[in-house]
Amino acid sequence: MGGNVGQLGTHTCKSLAEDDPSDPVEPPRRPTGNLIMHSMAMLGREFCYAVEAAYVTPVLLSVGLPRSLYSTVWLLSPILGFLLQPVVGLASDHCRARWGRRRPYILTLGILMLSGMALYLNGDAVVSALIADPRRKRIWAITITMIGVVAFDFAADFIDGPIKAYLFDVCSHEDKERGLHYHALFTGLGGALGYLLGAIDWAHLEIGRVLGTEFQVMFFFSALVLALCFIIHLCSIPEAPLRDVSKDISPQQAPQDFPLSSDKMYQYGSIEKAKNHSVNPELALQGEKNKNPAEQTRKAMTMKSLLRALVNMPPHYRCLCISHLIGWTAFLSNMLFFTDFMGQIVYHGDPYGAHNSTEFLIYERGVEVGCWGLCINSVFSSLYSYLQKPLVTYIGLKGLYFMGYLLFGLGTGFIGLFPNVYSTLALCTLFGVMSSTLYTVPFNLIAKYHREEQEEKVRH
């Protein structure tokens, strides 16, 4: 899940850097409705994330996953993200699809999320219906569930970068800030709804009896919410196809005696920006002169060039990426094991006991209460996203960033020292502070750094 750092370091920064700093024209202001529609992707993503955080540990334990393989499941997704996210991020920057640069990748990753969720929530039931031999059934159930978890986790981590890049590509600086606040709001709302779904005892309700088990209920609602939210998101703000930019510039408009840069092949903006010819003619003309842009893209996307970009990253971006990595590592380590912590440590249940035993039922009760705690976290995350705006005027973005980390560290420390039901639920509010901080402040800092770089280049 720490894959967001890869997008932050290589994907989003590159997209921002491709804008022409000397071009004063910004994309037009977006209506609030468009920004809300754009934020629906965060609601759907976080809704499914909440279901995973609440149920993936009980699912893995219920299929009999050995403890020795437990950490491997969480390790595979960050490794895949580190290797693939920079490459796919560069491919997205040069994507020439009619839909634009970001939306084809968002759609693909959304489908992968849905497929992974179907595997880890329904894999055990499907295998049980097809295989009778207990040993083979256990092996296949573990394999399919692990594949589903890794696929979902990878796609859910990865998709945050294209969503943010999509917002930054088509919005002005003011709308970027507004959009990020709406993202934080709907992230908290989606998480609250997802955890609330997990806290309900579906086994005693009619829909639970119709669909079979609570895992099938989770999949039904998660798939429905994810599909609706992503359809709304993909229809929110149009993108201009990359190839349209060069067509909108006539040869007479483009200057003839400027040096061509090999690392900036195209200029990108919203549909309105392209239609009004508010593009960099140097980049557009180069797009005309490059006879085989796909080959140029493949040449750029080498591991050596990616590692060089990471090494040569400006110090302030590097520090932000490292701190973002540390923050996500701490936050997700807590969130993924929180419901299991409630079931085993706070309630003293046993996830390995027989499914009709008292110890297992106590563990399930702890998992349900843990879902309520994570729901509190999500609600407070939404509330805190509104408190950030007045707070930033007093302590600044970096102060806000530090405060989020500090409060989260204190909260998790007290929970570990005093594993009591009521104090743990109360301290879940501090998880919300960290969640809102991670989803908004780093991207606001990137926008601020980029604006400062633009202003500096204009002055010189």
mmCIF file of N, CA and C in Angstrom, residues 2-104:
data_model
loop_
_atom_site.group_PDB
_atom_site.id
_atom_site.type_symbol
_atom_site.label_atom_id
_atom_site.label_comp_id
_atom_site.label_asym_id
_atom_site.label_seq_id
_atom_site.Cartn_x
_atom_site.Cartn_y
_atom_site.Cartn_z
ATOM 1 N N GLY A 2 2.093 1.103 0.296
ATOM 2 C CA GLY A 2 2.949 2.269 0.272
ATOM 3 C C GLY A 2 3.244 2.758 -1.118
ATOM 4 N N GLY A 3 2.571 2.168 -2.120
ATOM 5 C CA GLY A 3 2.844 2.535 -3.497
ATOM 6 C C GLY A 3 2.509 3.952 -3.835
ATOM 7 N N ASN A 4 1.761 4.649 -3.021
ATOM 8 C CA ASN A 4 1.461 6.044 -3.305
ATOM 9 C C ASN A 4 2.726 6.863 -3.416
ATOM 10 N N VAL A 5 3.778 6.426 -2.728
ATOM 11 C CA VAL A 5 5.014 7.185 -2.748
ATOM 12 C C VAL A 5 5.610 7.180 -4.141
ATOM 13 N N GLY A 6 5.512 6.058 -4.841
ATOM 14 C CA GLY A 6 6.035 5.988 -6.197
ATOM 15 C C GLY A 6 5.355 6.969 -7.112
ATOM 16 N N GLN A 7 4.028 7.042 -6.999
ATOM 17 C CA GLN A 7 3.303 7.997 -7.835
ATOM 18 C C GLN A 7 3.659 9.418 -7.446
ATOM 19 N N LEU A 8 3.815 9.648 -6.159
ATOM 20 C CA LEU A 8 4.117 10.997 -5.702
ATOM 21 C C LEU A 8 5.466 11.459 -6.208
ATOM 22 N N GLY A 9 6.437 10.540 -6.192
ATOM 23 C CA GLY A 9 7.795 10.930 -6.525
ATOM 24 C C GLY A 9 8.050 11.040 -8.008
ATOM 25 N N THR A 10 7.429 10.164 -8.838
ATOM 26 C CA THR A 10 7.801 10.138 -10.236
ATOM 27 C C THR A 10 6.675 10.487 -11.173
ATOM 28 N N HIS A 11 5.486 10.147 -10.780
ATOM 29 C CA HIS A 11 4.360 10.296 -11.706
ATOM 30 C C HIS A 11 3.774 11.699 -11.613
ATOM 31 N N THR A 12 3.362 12.101 -10.410
ATOM 32 C CA THR A 12 2.709 13.391 -10.249
ATOM 33 C C THR A 12 3.685 14.537 -10.491
ATOM 34 N N CYS A 13 4.905 14.396 -9.973
ATOM 35 C CA CYS A 13 5.862 15.485 -10.131
ATOM 36 C C CYS A 13 6.209 15.689 -11.595
ATOM 37 N N LYS A 14 6.332 14.608 -12.343
ATOM 38 C CA LYS A 14 6.639 14.733 -13.771
ATOM 39 C C LYS A 14 5.495 15.423 -14.496
ATOM 40 N N SER A 15 4.270 15.068 -14.128
ATOM 41 C CA SER A 15 3.129 15.689 -14.794
ATOM 42 C C SER A 15 3.103 17.187 -14.539
ATOM 43 N N LEU A 16 3.414 17.573 -13.289
ATOM 44 C CA LEU A 16 3.435 18.990 -12.982
ATOM 45 C C LEU A 16 4.576 19.690 -13.717
ATOM 46 N N ALA A 17 5.680 19.010 -13.798
ATOM 47 C CA ALA A 17 6.851 19.638 -14.389
ATOM 48 C C ALA A 17 6.713 19.845 -15.877
ATOM 49 N N GLU A 18 5.774 19.140 -16.517
ATOM 50 C CA GLU A 18 5.636 19.270 -17.955
ATOM 51 C C GLU A 18 4.927 20.551 -18.366
ATOM 52 N N ASP A 19 4.259 21.216 -17.422
ATOM 53 C CA ASP A 19 3.621 22.479 -17.773
ATOM 54 C C ASP A 19 4.694 23.517 -18.062
ATOM 55 N N ASP A 20 4.387 24.382 -18.993
ATOM 56 C CA ASP A 20 5.331 25.438 -19.336
ATOM 57 C C ASP A 20 5.297 26.512 -18.280
ATOM 58 N N PRO A 21 6.392 26.740 -17.551
ATOM 59 C CA PRO A 21 6.374 27.698 -16.462
ATOM 60 C C PRO A 21 6.196 29.131 -16.920
ATOM 61 N N SER A 22 6.482 29.421 -18.172
ATOM 62 C CA SER A 22 6.342 30.798 -18.638
ATOM 63 C C SER A 22 4.958 31.080 -19.207
ATOM 64 N N ASP A 23 4.090 30.029 -19.214
ATOM 65 C CA ASP A 23 2.756 30.220 -19.771
ATOM 66 C C ASP A 23 1.811 30.673 -18.666
ATOM 67 N N PRO A 24 1.310 31.931 -18.699
ATOM 68 C CA PRO A 24 0.472 32.420 -17.616
ATOM 69 C C PRO A 24 -0.941 31.857 -17.654
ATOM 70 N N VAL A 25 -1.345 31.240 -18.780
ATOM 71 C CA VAL A 25 -2.713 30.782 -18.917
ATOM 72 C C VAL A 25 -2.902 29.481 -18.132
ATOM 73 N N GLU A 26 -3.902 29.466 -17.271
ATOM 74 C CA GLU A 26 -4.225 28.271 -16.500
ATOM 75 C C GLU A 26 -5.518 27.673 -17.031
ATOM 76 N N PRO A 27 -5.779 26.413 -16.726
ATOM 77 C CA PRO A 27 -7.079 25.846 -17.089
ATOM 78 C C PRO A 27 -8.206 26.662 -16.460
ATOM 79 N N PRO A 28 -9.392 26.633 -17.028
ATOM 80 C CA PRO A 28 -10.506 27.437 -16.494
ATOM 81 C C PRO A 28 -10.945 26.931 -15.125
ATOM 82 N N ARG A 29 -11.608 27.799 -14.379
ATOM 83 C CA ARG A 29 -12.136 27.410 -13.083
ATOM 84 C C ARG A 29 -13.229 26.366 -13.272
ATOM 85 N N ARG A 30 -13.217 25.366 -12.417
ATOM 86 C CA ARG A 30 -14.178 24.276 -12.503
ATOM 87 C C ARG A 30 -15.329 24.492 -11.526
ATOM 88 N N PRO A 31 -16.567 24.199 -11.952
ATOM 89 C CA PRO A 31 -17.689 24.302 -11.023
ATOM 90 C C PRO A 31 -17.530 23.314 -9.866
ATOM 91 N N THR A 32 -18.140 23.644 -8.753
ATOM 92 C CA THR A 32 -18.069 22.771 -7.577
ATOM 93 C C THR A 32 -18.608 21.383 -7.886
ATOM 94 N N GLY A 33 -19.655 21.329 -8.701
ATOM 95 C CA GLY A 33 -20.239 20.032 -9.046
ATOM 96 C C GLY A 33 -19.246 19.119 -9.751
ATOM 97 N N ASN A 34 -18.414 19.691 -10.645
ATOM 98 C CA ASN A 34 -17.412 18.893 -11.341
ATOM 99 C C ASN A 34 -16.359 18.358 -10.385
ATOM 100 N N LEU A 35 -15.952 19.192 -9.432
ATOM 101 C CA LEU A 35 -14.957 18.748 -8.456
ATOM 102 C C LEU A 35 -15.516 17.665 -7.541
ATOM 103 N N ILE A 36 -16.797 17.785 -7.198
ATOM 104 C CA ILE A 36 -17.432 16.753 -6.375
ATOM 105 C C ILE A 36 -17.529 15.443 -7.158
ATOM 106 N N MET A 37 -17.913 15.537 -8.431
ATOM 107 C CA MET A 37 -17.963 14.330 -9.267
ATOM 108 C C MET A 37 -16.577 13.690 -9.375
ATOM 109 N N HIS A 38 -15.552 14.521 -9.526
ATOM 110 C CA HIS A 38 -14.188 14.001 -9.599
ATOM 111 C C HIS A 38 -13.799 13.287 -8.301
ATOM 112 N N SER A 39 -14.281 13.787 -7.180
ATOM 113 C CA SER A 39 -13.926 13.205 -5.879
ATOM 114 C C SER A 39 -14.651 11.903 -5.590
ATOM 115 N N MET A 40 -15.646 11.547 -6.386
ATOM 116 C CA MET A 40 -16.382 10.313 -6.139
ATOM 117 C C MET A 40 -15.487 9.089 -6.267
ATOM 118 N N ALA A 41 -14.421 9.187 -7.064
ATOM 119 C CA ALA A 41 -13.491 8.060 -7.170
ATOM 120 C C ALA A 41 -12.862 7.757 -5.818
ATOM 121 N N MET A 42 -12.577 8.791 -5.037
ATOM 122 C CA MET A 42 -11.986 8.577 -3.723
ATOM 123 C C MET A 42 -12.977 7.918 -2.772
ATOM 124 N N LEU A 43 -14.268 8.269 -2.927
ATOM 125 C CA LEU A 43 -15.286 7.618 -2.097
ATOM 126 C C LEU A 43 -15.352 6.119 -2.397
ATOM 127 N N GLY A 44 -15.415 5.777 -3.700
ATOM 128 C CA GLY A 44 -15.486 4.367 -4.063
ATOM 129 C C GLY A 44 -14.232 3.607 -3.686
ATOM 130 N N ARG A 45 -13.070 4.210 -3.929
ATOM 131 C CA ARG A 45 -11.806 3.552 -3.576
ATOM 132 C C ARG A 45 -11.710 3.315 -2.082
ATOM 133 N N GLU A 46 -12.026 4.335 -1.284
ATOM 134 C CA GLU A 46 -11.879 4.202 0.157
ATOM 135 C C GLU A 46 -12.941 3.285 0.750
ATOM 136 N N PHE A 47 -14.125 3.236 0.140
ATOM 137 C CA PHE A 47 -15.161 2.301 0.579
ATOM 138 C C PHE A 47 -14.639 0.869 0.477
ATOM 139 N N CYS A 48 -14.041 0.543 -0.663
ATOM 140 C CA CYS A 48 -13.500 -0.807 -0.860
ATOM 141 C C CYS A 48 -12.260 -1.043 -0.007
ATOM 142 N N TYR A 49 -11.451 0.004 0.163
ATOM 143 C CA TYR A 49 -10.292 -0.091 1.048
ATOM 144 C C TYR A 49 -10.735 -0.424 2.476
ATOM 145 N N ALA A 50 -11.818 0.200 2.915
ATOM 146 C CA ALA A 50 -12.325 -0.042 4.265
ATOM 147 C C ALA A 50 -12.777 -1.491 4.430
ATOM 148 N N VAL A 51 -13.453 -2.000 3.409
ATOM 149 C CA VAL A 51 -13.876 -3.407 3.456
ATOM 150 C C VAL A 51 -12.651 -4.315 3.528
ATOM 151 N N GLU A 52 -11.610 -3.985 2.744
ATOM 152 C CA GLU A 52 -10.397 -4.806 2.790
ATOM 153 C C GLU A 52 -9.727 -4.722 4.161
ATOM 154 N N ALA A 53 -9.560 -3.493 4.673
ATOM 155 C CA ALA A 53 -8.890 -3.328 5.958
ATOM 156 C C ALA A 53 -9.631 -4.055 7.073
ATOM 157 N N ALA A 54 -10.952 -4.076 7.001
ATOM 158 C CA ALA A 54 -11.748 -4.704 8.050
ATOM 159 C C ALA A 54 -11.782 -6.219 7.931
ATOM 160 N N TYR A 55 -11.755 -6.736 6.708
ATOM 161 C CA TYR A 55 -12.046 -8.164 6.526
ATOM 162 C C TYR A 55 -10.916 -8.991 5.943
ATOM 163 N N VAL A 56 -9.881 -8.370 5.384
ATOM 164 C CA VAL A 56 -8.884 -9.204 4.709
ATOM 165 C C VAL A 56 -8.100 -10.054 5.700
ATOM 166 N N THR A 57 -7.800 -9.532 6.879
ATOM 167 C CA THR A 57 -7.108 -10.358 7.874
ATOM 168 C C THR A 57 -7.970 -11.527 8.331
ATOM 169 N N PRO A 58 -9.233 -11.313 8.717
ATOM 170 C CA PRO A 58 -10.079 -12.473 9.037
ATOM 171 C C PRO A 58 -10.240 -13.443 7.867
ATOM 172 N N VAL A 59 -10.310 -12.930 6.623
ATOM 173 C CA VAL A 59 -10.450 -13.823 5.465
ATOM 174 C C VAL A 59 -9.220 -14.704 5.314
ATOM 175 N N LEU A 60 -8.028 -14.091 5.401
ATOM 176 C CA LEU A 60 -6.794 -14.861 5.259
ATOM 177 C C LEU A 60 -6.648 -15.900 6.367
ATOM 178 N N LEU A 61 -7.031 -15.520 7.573
ATOM 179 C CA LEU A 61 -6.938 -16.474 8.673
ATOM 180 C C LEU A 61 -7.971 -17.584 8.533
ATOM 181 N N SER A 62 -9.159 -17.265 8.019
ATOM 182 C CA SER A 62 -10.221 -18.267 7.913
ATOM 183 C C SER A 62 -9.929 -19.320 6.851
ATOM 184 N N VAL A 63 -9.143 -18.959 5.804
ATOM 185 C CA VAL A 63 -8.800 -19.960 4.784
ATOM 186 C C VAL A 63 -7.597 -20.790 5.190
ATOM 187 N N GLY A 64 -7.002 -20.479 6.350
ATOM 188 C CA GLY A 64 -5.900 -21.280 6.859
ATOM 189 C C GLY A 64 -4.529 -20.860 6.367
ATOM 190 N N LEU A 65 -4.335 -19.575 6.050
ATOM 191 C CA LEU A 65 -3.027 -19.110 5.588
ATOM 192 C C LEU A 65 -1.994 -19.275 6.694
ATOM 193 N N PRO A 66 -0.866 -19.954 6.423
ATOM 194 C CA PRO A 66 0.174 -20.106 7.445
ATOM 195 C C PRO A 66 0.737 -18.755 7.869
ATOM 196 N N ARG A 67 1.114 -18.667 9.115
ATOM 197 C CA ARG A 67 1.657 -17.405 9.626
ATOM 198 C C ARG A 67 2.918 -16.981 8.872
ATOM 199 N N SER A 68 3.694 -17.967 8.389
ATOM 200 C CA SER A 68 4.934 -17.649 7.680
ATOM 201 C C SER A 68 4.688 -16.925 6.364
ATOM 202 N N LEU A 69 3.491 -17.097 5.774
ATOM 203 C CA LEU A 69 3.167 -16.448 4.502
ATOM 204 C C LEU A 69 2.392 -15.147 4.689
ATOM 205 N N TYR A 70 2.030 -14.864 5.915
ATOM 206 C CA TYR A 70 1.157 -13.716 6.152
ATOM 207 C C TYR A 70 1.810 -12.406 5.715
ATOM 208 N N SER A 71 3.080 -12.201 6.093
ATOM 209 C CA SER A 71 3.763 -10.961 5.725
ATOM 210 C C SER A 71 4.036 -10.899 4.231
ATOM 211 N N THR A 72 4.179 -12.074 3.594
ATOM 212 C CA THR A 72 4.467 -12.099 2.156
ATOM 213 C C THR A 72 3.340 -11.462 1.361
ATOM 214 N N VAL A 73 2.106 -11.658 1.806
ATOM 215 C CA VAL A 73 0.954 -11.089 1.101
ATOM 216 C C VAL A 73 1.057 -9.575 1.046
ATOM 217 N N TRP A 74 1.448 -8.954 2.172
ATOM 218 C CA TRP A 74 1.528 -7.494 2.205
ATOM 219 C C TRP A 74 2.797 -6.983 1.550
ATOM 220 N N LEU A 75 3.817 -7.851 1.416
ATOM 221 C CA LEU A 75 5.074 -7.413 0.829
ATOM 222 C C LEU A 75 5.017 -7.356 -0.694
ATOM 223 N N LEU A 76 4.211 -8.229 -1.307
ATOM 224 C CA LEU A 76 4.192 -8.330 -2.765
ATOM 225 C C LEU A 76 3.691 -7.051 -3.427
ATOM 226 N N SER A 77 2.639 -6.464 -2.889
ATOM 227 C CA SER A 77 2.053 -5.274 -3.513
ATOM 228 C C SER A 77 3.011 -4.085 -3.538
ATOM 229 N N PRO A 78 3.695 -3.741 -2.424
ATOM 230 C CA PRO A 78 4.658 -2.628 -2.509
ATOM 231 C C PRO A 78 5.801 -2.894 -3.469
ATOM 232 N N ILE A 79 6.257 -4.168 -3.558
ATOM 233 C CA ILE A 79 7.339 -4.484 -4.493
ATOM 234 C C ILE A 79 6.869 -4.253 -5.930
ATOM 235 N N LEU A 80 5.674 -4.755 -6.243
ATOM 236 C CA LEU A 80 5.115 -4.533 -7.581
ATOM 237 C C LEU A 80 4.940 -3.044 -7.859
ATOM 238 N N GLY A 81 4.470 -2.328 -6.858
ATOM 239 C CA GLY A 81 4.285 -0.891 -7.031
ATOM 240 C C GLY A 81 5.586 -0.165 -7.308
ATOM 241 N N PHE A 82 6.647 -0.528 -6.575
ATOM 242 C CA PHE A 82 7.940 0.124 -6.772
ATOM 243 C C PHE A 82 8.479 -0.130 -8.173
ATOM 244 N N LEU A 83 8.287 -1.349 -8.679
ATOM 245 C CA LEU A 83 8.820 -1.698 -9.987
ATOM 246 C C LEU A 83 7.977 -1.164 -11.138
ATOM 247 N N LEU A 84 6.656 -1.165 -10.973
ATOM 248 C CA LEU A 84 5.772 -0.877 -12.099
ATOM 249 C C LEU A 84 5.234 0.550 -12.120
ATOM 250 N N GLN A 85 5.044 1.154 -10.961
ATOM 251 C CA GLN A 85 4.401 2.470 -10.946
ATOM 252 C C GLN A 85 5.169 3.536 -11.711
ATOM 253 N N PRO A 86 6.498 3.648 -11.561
ATOM 254 C CA PRO A 86 7.194 4.678 -12.356
ATOM 255 C C PRO A 86 7.078 4.438 -13.848
ATOM 256 N N VAL A 87 7.155 3.173 -14.270
ATOM 257 C CA VAL A 87 7.077 2.856 -15.695
ATOM 258 C C VAL A 87 5.703 3.196 -16.248
ATOM 259 N N VAL A 88 4.665 2.750 -15.537
ATOM 260 C CA VAL A 88 3.306 3.018 -16.001
ATOM 261 C C VAL A 88 2.991 4.513 -15.884
ATOM 262 N N GLY A 89 3.572 5.176 -14.882
ATOM 263 C CA GLY A 89 3.380 6.621 -14.762
ATOM 264 C C GLY A 89 3.927 7.362 -15.967
ATOM 265 N N LEU A 90 5.119 6.958 -16.433
ATOM 266 C CA LEU A 90 5.678 7.580 -17.635
ATOM 267 C C LEU A 90 4.843 7.253 -18.868
ATOM 268 N N ALA A 91 4.357 6.006 -18.931
ATOM 269 C CA ALA A 91 3.488 5.644 -20.062
ATOM 270 C C ALA A 91 2.224 6.489 -20.057
ATOM 271 N N SER A 92 1.689 6.762 -18.871
ATOM 272 C CA SER A 92 0.503 7.602 -18.767
ATOM 273 C C SER A 92 0.792 9.025 -19.246
ATOM 274 N N ASP A 93 1.978 9.537 -18.916
ATOM 275 C CA ASP A 93 2.341 10.887 -19.365
ATOM 276 C C ASP A 93 2.371 11.005 -20.876
ATOM 277 N N HIS A 94 2.638 9.895 -21.574
ATOM 278 C CA HIS A 94 2.725 9.916 -23.029
ATOM 279 C C HIS A 94 1.556 9.209 -23.698
ATOM 280 N N CYS A 95 0.521 8.909 -22.927
ATOM 281 C CA CYS A 95 -0.626 8.176 -23.472
ATOM 282 C C CYS A 95 -1.353 9.034 -24.510
ATOM 283 N N ARG A 96 -1.678 8.439 -25.653
ATOM 284 C CA ARG A 96 -2.321 9.172 -26.746
ATOM 285 C C ARG A 96 -3.759 8.703 -26.974
ATOM 286 N N ALA A 97 -4.373 8.107 -25.964
ATOM 287 C CA ALA A 97 -5.741 7.624 -26.103
ATOM 288 C C ALA A 97 -6.712 8.791 -26.271
ATOM 289 N N ARG A 98 -7.840 8.525 -26.905
ATOM 290 C CA ARG A 98 -8.839 9.576 -27.157
ATOM 291 C C ARG A 98 -9.418 10.111 -25.850
ATOM 292 N N TRP A 99 -9.391 9.288 -24.804
ATOM 293 C CA TRP A 99 -9.938 9.700 -23.507
ATOM 294 C C TRP A 99 -9.019 10.649 -22.751
ATOM 295 N N GLY A 100 -7.760 10.735 -23.141
ATOM 296 C CA GLY A 100 -6.800 11.533 -22.404
ATOM 297 C C GLY A 100 -5.698 10.655 -21.833
ATOM 298 N N ARG A 101 -4.886 11.244 -20.966
ATOM 299 C CA ARG A 101 -3.735 10.512 -20.433
ATOM 300 C C ARG A 101 -4.070 9.677 -19.213
ATOM 301 N N ARG A 102 -4.971 10.143 -18.371
ATOM 302 C CA ARG A 102 -5.159 9.508 -17.057
ATOM 303 C C ARG A 102 -6.344 8.540 -17.011
ATOM 304 N N ARG A 103 -7.438 8.896 -17.651
ATOM 305 C CA ARG A 103 -8.667 8.110 -17.483
ATOM 306 C C ARG A 103 -8.561 6.670 -17.968
ATOM 307 N N PRO A 104 -7.846 6.367 -19.067
ATOM 308 C CA PRO A 104 -7.717 4.950 -19.433
ATOM 309 C C PRO A 104 -7.055 4.116 -18.339
#
